[in-house]
mmCIF file of C-alpha atoms and ligand atoms in Angstrom:
data_model
loop_
_atom_site.group_PDB
_atom_site.id
_atom_site.type_symbol
_atom_site.label_atom_id
_atom_site.label_comp_id
_atom_site.label_asym_id
_atom_site.label_seq_id
_atom_site.Cartn_x
_atom_site.Cartn_y
_atom_site.Cartn_z
ATOM 1 C CA MET A 1 154.512 8.077 82.036
ATOM 2 C CA LYS A 2 154.965 8.228 85.783
ATOM 3 C CA VAL A 3 153.551 11.548 86.839
ATOM 4 C CA GLY A 4 153.882 13.051 90.339
ATOM 5 C CA ILE A 5 151.299 15.325 91.946
ATOM 6 C CA VAL A 6 152.029 17.376 95.082
ATOM 7 C CA GLY A 7 148.944 18.876 96.700
ATOM 8 C CA LEU A 8 145.841 16.861 96.053
ATOM 9 C CA GLY A 9 143.127 19.499 96.095
ATOM 10 C CA LEU A 10 140.749 20.768 93.261
ATOM 11 C CA ILE A 11 143.486 21.204 90.761
ATOM 12 C CA GLY A 12 145.815 18.435 91.793
ATOM 13 C CA GLY A 13 143.050 15.920 92.210
ATOM 14 C CA SER A 14 141.392 16.812 88.947
ATOM 15 C CA LEU A 15 144.786 16.636 87.112
ATOM 16 C CA GLY A 16 145.252 13.026 88.675
ATOM 17 C CA MET A 17 141.897 11.921 87.420
ATOM 18 C CA ASP A 18 142.422 13.091 83.944
ATOM 19 C CA LEU A 19 146.119 11.812 83.680
ATOM 20 C CA ARG A 20 145.120 8.371 84.935
ATOM 21 C CA ALA A 21 142.255 8.276 82.399
ATOM 22 C CA CYS A 22 145.006 9.022 79.734
ATOM 23 C CA GLY A 23 146.910 6.001 80.948
ATOM 24 C CA HIS A 24 149.470 7.601 83.049
ATOM 25 C CA GLU A 25 150.588 6.300 86.488
ATOM 26 C CA VAL A 26 149.932 8.928 89.170
ATOM 27 C CA TRP A 27 152.155 9.202 92.167
ATOM 28 C CA GLY A 28 150.499 11.428 94.715
ATOM 29 C CA TYR A 29 151.745 13.422 97.801
ATOM 30 C CA SER A 30 149.655 15.677 99.979
ATOM 31 C CA GLN A 31 149.850 17.440 103.299
ATOM 32 C CA ARG A 32 147.464 14.995 104.976
ATOM 33 C CA ALA A 33 147.647 11.326 104.569
ATOM 34 C CA SER A 34 143.893 11.225 104.686
ATOM 35 C CA THR A 35 143.702 13.295 101.513
ATOM 36 C CA VAL A 36 146.017 10.797 99.603
ATOM 37 C CA GLY A 37 143.677 8.094 100.806
ATOM 38 C CA LYS A 38 140.575 10.002 99.467
ATOM 39 C CA ALA A 39 142.439 10.674 96.161
ATOM 40 C CA ILE A 40 143.120 6.957 95.720
ATOM 41 C CA VAL A 41 139.509 6.035 96.407
ATOM 42 C CA LYS A 42 138.428 8.778 94.036
ATOM 43 C CA GLY A 43 140.687 7.528 91.285
ATOM 44 C CA ALA A 44 143.070 10.460 91.204
ATOM 45 C CA VAL A 45 146.163 8.628 92.412
ATOM 46 C CA ASP A 46 147.767 5.208 91.856
ATOM 47 C CA VAL A 47 150.610 5.227 94.333
ATOM 48 C CA ALA A 48 150.592 7.057 97.699
ATOM 49 C CA CYS A 49 153.802 8.871 98.482
ATOM 50 C CA PRO A 50 154.107 9.532 102.252
ATOM 51 C CA ASN A 51 157.557 11.046 101.838
ATOM 52 C CA TRP A 52 159.189 13.395 99.380
ATOM 53 C CA ALA A 53 161.767 10.703 98.377
ATOM 54 C CA ASP A 54 158.958 8.441 97.282
ATOM 55 C CA LEU A 55 158.316 10.777 94.346
ATOM 56 C CA ALA A 56 161.678 10.193 92.896
ATOM 57 C CA PRO A 57 160.605 7.746 90.068
ATOM 58 C CA ALA A 58 158.182 10.444 88.715
ATOM 59 C CA GLU A 59 159.285 11.774 85.247
ATOM 60 C CA VAL A 60 157.209 14.810 85.569
ATOM 61 C CA ILE A 61 155.858 16.416 88.817
ATOM 62 C CA PHE A 62 153.075 18.959 89.047
ATOM 63 C CA LEU A 63 153.208 21.255 92.038
ATOM 64 C CA CYS A 64 149.559 21.889 93.002
ATOM 65 C CA THR A 65 149.866 23.391 96.578
ATOM 66 C CA PRO A 66 148.424 26.851 97.554
ATOM 67 C CA ILE A 67 150.230 29.763 95.703
ATOM 68 C CA GLY A 68 152.153 30.779 98.821
ATOM 69 C CA LEU A 69 153.429 27.270 99.357
ATOM 70 C CA LEU A 70 154.643 26.439 95.849
ATOM 71 C CA VAL A 71 158.145 27.639 96.348
ATOM 72 C CA PRO A 72 158.594 26.137 99.747
ATOM 73 C CA THR A 73 157.127 23.024 98.645
ATOM 74 C CA ALA A 74 159.529 22.852 95.595
ATOM 75 C CA GLN A 75 162.458 23.648 97.812
ATOM 76 C CA GLN A 76 161.649 20.574 100.125
ATOM 77 C CA LEU A 77 161.049 18.347 97.035
ATOM 78 C CA ILE A 78 164.111 19.326 94.902
ATOM 79 C CA PRO A 79 166.856 17.534 97.018
ATOM 80 C CA HIS A 80 165.035 14.194 96.367
ATOM 81 C CA LEU A 81 164.661 14.546 92.580
ATOM 82 C CA ASN A 82 166.619 12.843 89.797
ATOM 83 C CA ALA A 83 168.464 15.190 87.509
ATOM 84 C CA GLY A 84 166.082 14.453 84.580
ATOM 85 C CA THR A 85 162.754 15.004 86.428
ATOM 86 C CA VAL A 86 160.560 17.882 85.032
ATOM 87 C CA LEU A 87 159.007 20.100 87.522
ATOM 88 C CA THR A 88 155.941 22.150 86.593
ATOM 89 C CA ASP A 89 153.508 24.152 88.750
ATOM 90 C CA VAL A 90 149.882 25.252 88.400
ATOM 91 C CA GLY A 91 150.049 28.584 90.291
ATOM 92 C CA SER A 92 147.653 31.333 89.335
ATOM 93 C CA VAL A 93 150.543 33.856 89.251
ATOM 94 C CA LYS A 94 153.754 33.210 87.409
ATOM 95 C CA ALA A 95 156.526 35.906 87.506
ATOM 96 C CA SER A 96 157.603 35.553 91.141
ATOM 97 C CA ILE A 97 157.381 31.819 91.108
ATOM 98 C CA VAL A 98 159.262 31.330 87.779
ATOM 99 C CA GLU A 99 161.982 33.788 88.995
ATOM 100 C CA THR A 100 162.546 31.805 92.155
ATOM 101 C CA LEU A 101 162.224 28.197 90.787
ATOM 102 C CA GLU A 102 164.042 28.433 87.504
ATOM 103 C CA PRO A 103 167.461 28.955 89.191
ATOM 104 C CA LEU A 104 166.699 26.252 91.655
ATOM 105 C CA TRP A 105 165.721 23.528 89.097
ATOM 106 C CA PRO A 106 166.762 23.724 85.464
ATOM 107 C CA ASN A 107 164.109 21.393 84.288
ATOM 108 C CA PHE A 108 161.241 23.685 85.593
ATOM 109 C CA VAL A 109 158.406 24.881 83.395
ATOM 110 C CA GLY A 110 155.901 27.363 84.785
ATOM 111 C CA GLY A 111 152.196 26.683 84.021
ATOM 112 C CA HIS A 112 148.719 27.840 84.772
ATOM 113 C CA PRO A 113 145.609 26.046 83.907
ATOM 114 C CA MET A 114 142.764 28.619 83.436
ATOM 115 C CA ALA A 115 140.041 26.356 84.969
ATOM 116 C CA GLY A 116 138.501 26.079 88.515
ATOM 117 C CA THR A 117 135.422 26.257 90.549
ATOM 118 C CA ALA A 118 134.370 27.957 93.722
ATOM 119 C CA LYS A 119 135.045 24.738 95.717
ATOM 120 C CA SER A 120 138.331 23.328 96.911
ATOM 121 C CA GLY A 121 139.855 20.270 98.307
ATOM 122 C CA ILE A 122 139.971 16.713 96.874
ATOM 123 C CA GLU A 123 136.272 16.351 97.327
ATOM 124 C CA ALA A 124 135.841 19.168 94.706
ATOM 125 C CA ALA A 125 138.129 17.473 92.037
ATOM 126 C CA PHE A 126 136.473 16.070 88.905
ATOM 127 C CA MET A 127 137.428 14.614 85.639
ATOM 128 C CA GLY A 128 137.422 16.880 82.530
ATOM 129 C CA LEU A 129 138.113 20.218 84.470
ATOM 130 C CA PHE A 130 140.764 21.327 81.965
ATOM 131 C CA LYS A 131 139.142 20.119 78.743
ATOM 132 C CA GLY A 132 138.520 22.990 76.394
ATOM 133 C CA ASN A 133 140.056 25.551 78.671
ATOM 134 C CA PRO A 134 143.281 27.529 78.210
ATOM 135 C CA TYR A 135 146.382 26.254 79.829
ATOM 136 C CA VAL A 136 149.304 28.653 79.924
ATOM 137 C CA LEU A 137 153.054 27.730 79.909
ATOM 138 C CA THR A 138 155.652 30.296 80.630
ATOM 139 C CA PRO A 139 158.955 28.902 79.365
ATOM 140 C CA SER A 140 162.023 31.182 79.127
ATOM 141 C CA ASP A 141 165.340 31.041 77.134
ATOM 142 C CA ARG A 142 166.608 28.747 79.796
ATOM 143 C CA THR A 143 163.862 26.095 79.702
ATOM 144 C CA PRO A 144 165.197 22.814 78.071
ATOM 145 C CA PRO A 145 162.998 22.089 75.001
ATOM 146 C CA SER A 146 162.644 18.514 76.125
ATOM 147 C CA ALA A 147 161.147 19.542 79.444
ATOM 148 C CA LEU A 148 158.749 21.953 77.732
ATOM 149 C CA ALA A 149 157.811 19.257 75.190
ATOM 150 C CA GLN A 150 156.897 16.756 78.031
ATOM 151 C CA VAL A 151 154.677 19.263 79.821
ATOM 152 C CA GLU A 152 153.113 20.268 76.526
ATOM 153 C CA THR A 153 152.305 16.649 75.746
ATOM 154 C CA LEU A 154 150.568 16.111 79.065
ATOM 155 C CA VAL A 155 148.546 19.420 78.822
ATOM 156 C CA THR A 156 147.580 18.513 75.278
ATOM 157 C CA GLU A 157 146.264 15.088 76.542
ATOM 158 C CA LEU A 158 144.031 16.883 79.119
ATOM 159 C CA GLY A 159 142.256 18.461 76.089
ATOM 160 C CA ALA A 160 143.299 21.958 77.215
ATOM 161 C CA ASP A 161 144.214 24.787 74.802
ATOM 162 C CA LEU A 162 147.853 25.377 75.042
ATOM 163 C CA PHE A 163 149.236 28.936 75.216
ATOM 164 C CA HIS A 164 152.876 30.259 75.793
ATOM 165 C CA CYS A 165 153.753 33.683 77.113
ATOM 166 C CA ALA A 166 156.118 35.428 79.262
ATOM 167 C CA PRO A 167 155.464 35.207 83.001
ATOM 168 C CA ALA A 168 155.056 39.002 83.345
ATOM 169 C CA ASP A 169 152.629 39.210 80.467
ATOM 170 C CA HIS A 170 150.642 36.307 82.017
ATOM 171 C CA ASP A 171 150.396 38.112 85.301
ATOM 172 C CA ARG A 172 149.131 41.404 83.699
ATOM 173 C CA ALA A 173 146.646 39.521 81.526
ATOM 174 C CA VAL A 174 145.238 37.375 84.350
ATOM 175 C CA ALA A 175 145.058 40.539 86.612
ATOM 176 C CA TRP A 176 142.384 41.825 83.981
ATOM 177 C CA ILE A 177 140.423 38.680 83.342
ATOM 178 C CA SER A 178 140.756 36.658 86.692
ATOM 179 C CA HIS A 179 142.018 38.665 89.747
ATOM 180 C CA LEU A 180 140.101 41.921 89.055
ATOM 181 C CA PRO A 181 136.902 40.013 88.530
ATOM 182 C CA VAL A 182 137.386 38.155 91.882
ATOM 183 C CA MET A 183 137.780 41.611 93.675
ATOM 184 C CA THR A 184 134.953 43.366 91.846
ATOM 185 C CA SER A 185 132.601 40.420 92.313
ATOM 186 C CA ALA A 186 133.444 40.242 96.116
ATOM 187 C CA SER A 187 132.804 44.020 96.253
ATOM 188 C CA LEU A 188 129.503 43.541 94.557
ATOM 189 C CA ILE A 189 128.466 41.033 97.307
ATOM 190 C CA ALA A 190 129.815 43.352 100.110
ATOM 191 C CA ALA A 191 128.082 46.341 98.673
ATOM 192 C CA CYS A 192 124.700 44.378 98.700
ATOM 193 C CA LEU A 193 125.277 43.529 102.368
ATOM 194 C CA GLY A 194 125.354 47.295 103.025
ATOM 195 C CA GLU A 195 121.613 47.658 102.561
ATOM 196 C CA ALA A 196 120.668 49.161 105.798
ATOM 197 C CA ASP A 197 117.009 47.893 105.837
ATOM 198 C CA PRO A 198 116.960 44.182 106.789
ATOM 199 C CA GLN A 199 113.784 43.643 105.091
ATOM 200 C CA VAL A 200 114.936 45.158 101.773
ATOM 201 C CA ARG A 201 118.199 43.058 101.963
ATOM 202 C CA ALA A 202 116.050 39.953 102.625
ATOM 203 C CA LEU A 203 113.945 40.711 99.707
ATOM 204 C CA ALA A 204 116.950 41.271 97.469
ATOM 205 C CA GLN A 205 118.255 37.906 98.555
ATOM 206 C CA ARG A 206 115.025 36.158 97.658
ATOM 207 C CA LEU A 207 114.708 38.044 94.237
ATOM 208 C CA ALA A 208 118.291 37.424 93.182
ATOM 209 C CA SER A 209 118.311 35.170 90.017
ATOM 210 C CA SER A 210 120.611 34.369 87.159
ATOM 211 C CA GLY A 211 122.206 37.801 86.752
ATOM 212 C CA PHE A 212 123.276 37.950 90.391
ATOM 213 C CA ARG A 213 124.471 34.260 90.204
ATOM 214 C CA ASP A 214 126.782 35.204 87.182
ATOM 215 C CA THR A 215 128.109 38.337 88.497
ATOM 216 C CA SER A 216 128.767 37.147 92.067
ATOM 217 C CA ARG A 217 130.202 33.740 91.299
ATOM 218 C CA VAL A 218 133.833 34.408 91.491
ATOM 219 C CA GLY A 219 133.438 36.679 94.473
ATOM 220 C CA GLY A 220 132.005 33.704 96.340
ATOM 221 C CA GLY A 221 135.099 31.481 95.897
ATOM 222 C CA ASN A 222 137.958 30.286 98.090
ATOM 223 C CA PRO A 223 139.120 33.334 100.258
ATOM 224 C CA GLU A 224 142.669 32.166 100.667
ATOM 225 C CA LEU A 225 143.031 32.016 96.867
ATOM 226 C CA GLY A 226 141.640 35.537 96.515
ATOM 227 C CA VAL A 227 144.200 36.901 99.164
ATOM 228 C CA MET A 228 147.011 35.129 97.512
ATOM 229 C CA MET A 229 146.142 36.441 94.061
ATOM 230 C CA ALA A 230 146.357 39.892 95.612
ATOM 231 C CA GLN A 231 149.614 39.214 97.501
ATOM 232 C CA PHE A 232 151.407 37.534 94.618
ATOM 233 C CA ASN A 233 150.148 39.647 91.764
ATOM 234 C CA ARG A 234 149.978 42.910 93.688
ATOM 235 C CA SER A 235 151.170 45.501 91.286
ATOM 236 C CA ALA A 236 149.254 44.252 88.139
ATOM 237 C CA LEU A 237 146.131 43.882 90.234
ATOM 238 C CA LEU A 238 146.506 47.331 91.735
ATOM 239 C CA SER A 239 146.818 48.935 88.132
ATOM 240 C CA ALA A 240 143.687 46.954 87.063
ATOM 241 C CA LEU A 241 141.742 47.983 90.252
ATOM 242 C CA GLN A 242 142.630 51.643 89.717
ATOM 243 C CA ALA A 243 141.560 51.506 86.112
ATOM 244 C CA TYR A 244 138.232 49.910 87.188
ATOM 245 C CA ARG A 245 137.651 52.626 89.873
ATOM 246 C CA GLY A 246 138.180 55.183 87.033
ATOM 247 C CA VAL A 247 135.421 53.485 84.907
ATOM 248 C CA LEU A 248 133.137 53.181 87.823
ATOM 249 C CA ASP A 249 133.544 56.987 88.682
ATOM 250 C CA GLY A 250 132.653 57.610 85.036
ATOM 251 C CA VAL A 251 129.425 55.540 85.503
ATOM 252 C CA ILE A 252 128.660 57.449 88.610
ATOM 253 C CA ASP A 253 129.128 60.815 86.784
ATOM 254 C CA HIS A 254 126.896 59.735 83.970
ATOM 255 C CA VAL A 255 124.085 58.682 86.384
ATOM 256 C CA GLU A 256 124.464 61.784 88.683
ATOM 257 C CA GLN A 257 124.337 64.161 85.710
ATOM 258 C CA GLY A 258 121.552 62.198 83.989
ATOM 259 C CA ASP A 259 124.040 61.783 81.003
ATOM 260 C CA TRP A 260 122.074 58.924 79.434
ATOM 261 C CA ALA A 261 123.658 59.356 76.117
ATOM 262 C CA GLY A 262 127.104 58.951 77.769
ATOM 263 C CA LEU A 263 126.014 55.966 79.738
ATOM 264 C CA GLU A 264 124.366 54.360 76.559
ATOM 265 C CA SER A 265 127.625 54.823 74.733
ATOM 266 C CA LEU A 266 129.644 53.128 77.318
ATOM 267 C CA LEU A 267 127.058 50.186 77.535
ATOM 268 C CA ARG A 268 127.233 49.872 73.680
ATOM 269 C CA GLN A 269 130.912 49.770 73.777
ATOM 270 C CA THR A 270 130.978 47.032 76.470
ATOM 271 C CA GLN A 271 128.141 45.065 74.795
ATOM 272 C CA GLN A 272 130.222 44.849 71.562
ATOM 273 C CA ALA A 273 133.585 44.139 73.450
ATOM 274 C CA ARG A 274 132.354 41.350 75.737
ATOM 275 C CA SER A 275 132.391 38.695 73.037
ATOM 276 C CA ASP A 276 136.155 39.360 72.466
ATOM 277 C CA TYR A 277 136.732 37.874 75.959
ATOM 278 C CA LEU A 278 134.553 34.874 75.680
ATOM 279 C CA ARG A 279 135.337 31.504 74.266
ATOM 280 C CA GLU A 280 132.802 28.966 73.168
ATOM 281 C CA PRO A 281 132.056 26.977 76.332
ATOM 282 C CA PRO A 282 133.712 23.401 76.371
ATOM 283 C CA VAL A 283 131.290 20.809 74.961
HETATM 284 P P1 NAP B 1 142.942 23.347 97.013
HETATM 285 O O1 NAP B 1 141.780 22.745 96.527
HETATM 286 O O2 NAP B 1 142.819 23.988 98.382
HETATM 287 O O3 NAP B 1 144.012 22.308 97.203
HETATM 288 C C1 NAP B 1 145.387 22.606 97.639
HETATM 289 C C2 NAP B 1 145.828 21.255 98.295
HETATM 290 O O4 NAP B 1 147.201 21.459 98.639
HETATM 291 C C3 NAP B 1 145.043 20.960 99.472
HETATM 292 O O5 NAP B 1 144.165 19.908 99.232
HETATM 293 C C4 NAP B 1 146.183 20.458 100.437
HETATM 294 O O6 NAP B 1 146.025 19.106 100.716
HETATM 295 C C5 NAP B 1 147.521 20.607 99.674
HETATM 296 N N1 NAP B 1 148.538 21.074 100.534
HETATM 297 C C6 NAP B 1 148.507 22.156 101.280
HETATM 298 N N2 NAP B 1 149.674 22.353 101.877
HETATM 299 C C7 NAP B 1 150.545 21.397 101.468
HETATM 300 C C8 NAP B 1 151.791 21.053 101.665
HETATM 301 N N3 NAP B 1 152.584 21.853 102.469
HETATM 302 N N4 NAP B 1 152.260 19.977 100.950
HETATM 303 C C9 NAP B 1 151.520 19.234 100.211
HETATM 304 N N5 NAP B 1 150.208 19.470 99.957
HETATM 305 C C10 NAP B 1 149.718 20.607 100.671
HETATM 306 O O7 NAP B 1 143.563 24.449 96.088
HETATM 307 P P2 NAP B 1 143.431 24.463 94.493
HETATM 308 O O8 NAP B 1 142.286 25.312 94.144
HETATM 309 O O9 NAP B 1 143.539 23.111 93.892
HETATM 310 O O10 NAP B 1 144.628 25.311 94.091
HETATM 311 C C11 NAP B 1 145.981 24.765 94.044
HETATM 312 C C12 NAP B 1 146.818 25.560 93.175
HETATM 313 O O11 NAP B 1 146.263 25.710 91.870
HETATM 314 C C13 NAP B 1 147.177 26.995 93.609
HETATM 315 O O12 NAP B 1 148.544 27.212 93.511
HETATM 316 C C14 NAP B 1 146.270 27.820 92.669
HETATM 317 O O13 NAP B 1 146.919 29.144 92.428
HETATM 318 C C15 NAP B 1 146.201 26.969 91.485
HETATM 319 N N6 NAP B 1 144.975 27.141 90.611
HETATM 320 C C16 NAP B 1 143.825 27.201 91.222
HETATM 321 C C17 NAP B 1 142.714 27.379 90.418
HETATM 322 C C18 NAP B 1 141.286 27.503 91.066
HETATM 323 O O14 NAP B 1 140.411 28.040 90.444
HETATM 324 N N7 NAP B 1 141.040 26.828 92.246
HETATM 325 C C19 NAP B 1 142.824 27.575 89.116
HETATM 326 C C20 NAP B 1 144.020 27.510 88.517
HETATM 327 C C21 NAP B 1 145.154 27.346 89.300
HETATM 328 P P3 NAP B 1 145.568 18.491 102.112
HETATM 329 O O15 NAP B 1 144.147 18.078 101.981
HETATM 330 O O16 NAP B 1 146.452 17.265 102.200
HETATM 331 O O17 NAP B 1 145.858 19.513 103.158
#
């Protein structure tokens, strides 16, 4: 299949590498010509597309630009597409994107691979990023079954675990497990920087080990992506943040009052519940 990729960064570049390994021909467009050149050297793209019209032969096109640019990118691309071309996106937020793009392109299928790293750009792309990780598709009653089937086939070939849900349900779910963790992890790092004694702060930095590495990882990621999560999933994220603040206030109360039984009860509950959110890591 001829597959187009617009935006050759971490996600677009990684998709290109995997899809090429599956035998597809990848046609790549990115903002900078130098990025497309790097993508070809890296094995993520077969054919460089300097202009939108060059993507016309692609049967399925993945939009992989930053969230805030997905809709403007699609608007620029759509006039150059053949009627049968399937358009899908990889944006971390779905409702606003699907609501805008579905009426603009009937063969649109919203998507979100639940995979990433703290790095960005084509240099960060690697093969196997999606394998064993969830990949959510958010079709609606209006999505043509043939368009959905083509995207499903490609996602399955990536070795990803396919999920379907409504765009609004996706946004509420990822607010809990992706967007809230980014904000709380970033808040953790910011709070540590609040240590007034420079010697203690430096000591903490030297002593930080696996626990801090785990809990601070997503707070140390791409700032633009974090801001866009908040902008584009604002109401679901706000609900989750307020719930989190309520739980944190409860923890403060337990500690202030020396209510160790109450604290232990909470920690027992979270110890048991954690596994419900964890999958076996990809082999
Ligand atoms: P990224 O590494 O920063 O890559 C984005 C790429 O888009 C850049 O390399 C840039 O290429 C290109 N670009 C920017 N503006 C463009 C334009 N106007 N036209 C064409 N290309 C343009 O970001 P990413 O992490 O891959 O994220 C891309 C998308 O994936 C976002 O929508 C995000 O929500 C989604 N996503 C990210 C993750 C994650 O963990 N990172 C996970 C799942 C989904 P140039 O080098 O040419 O400027």
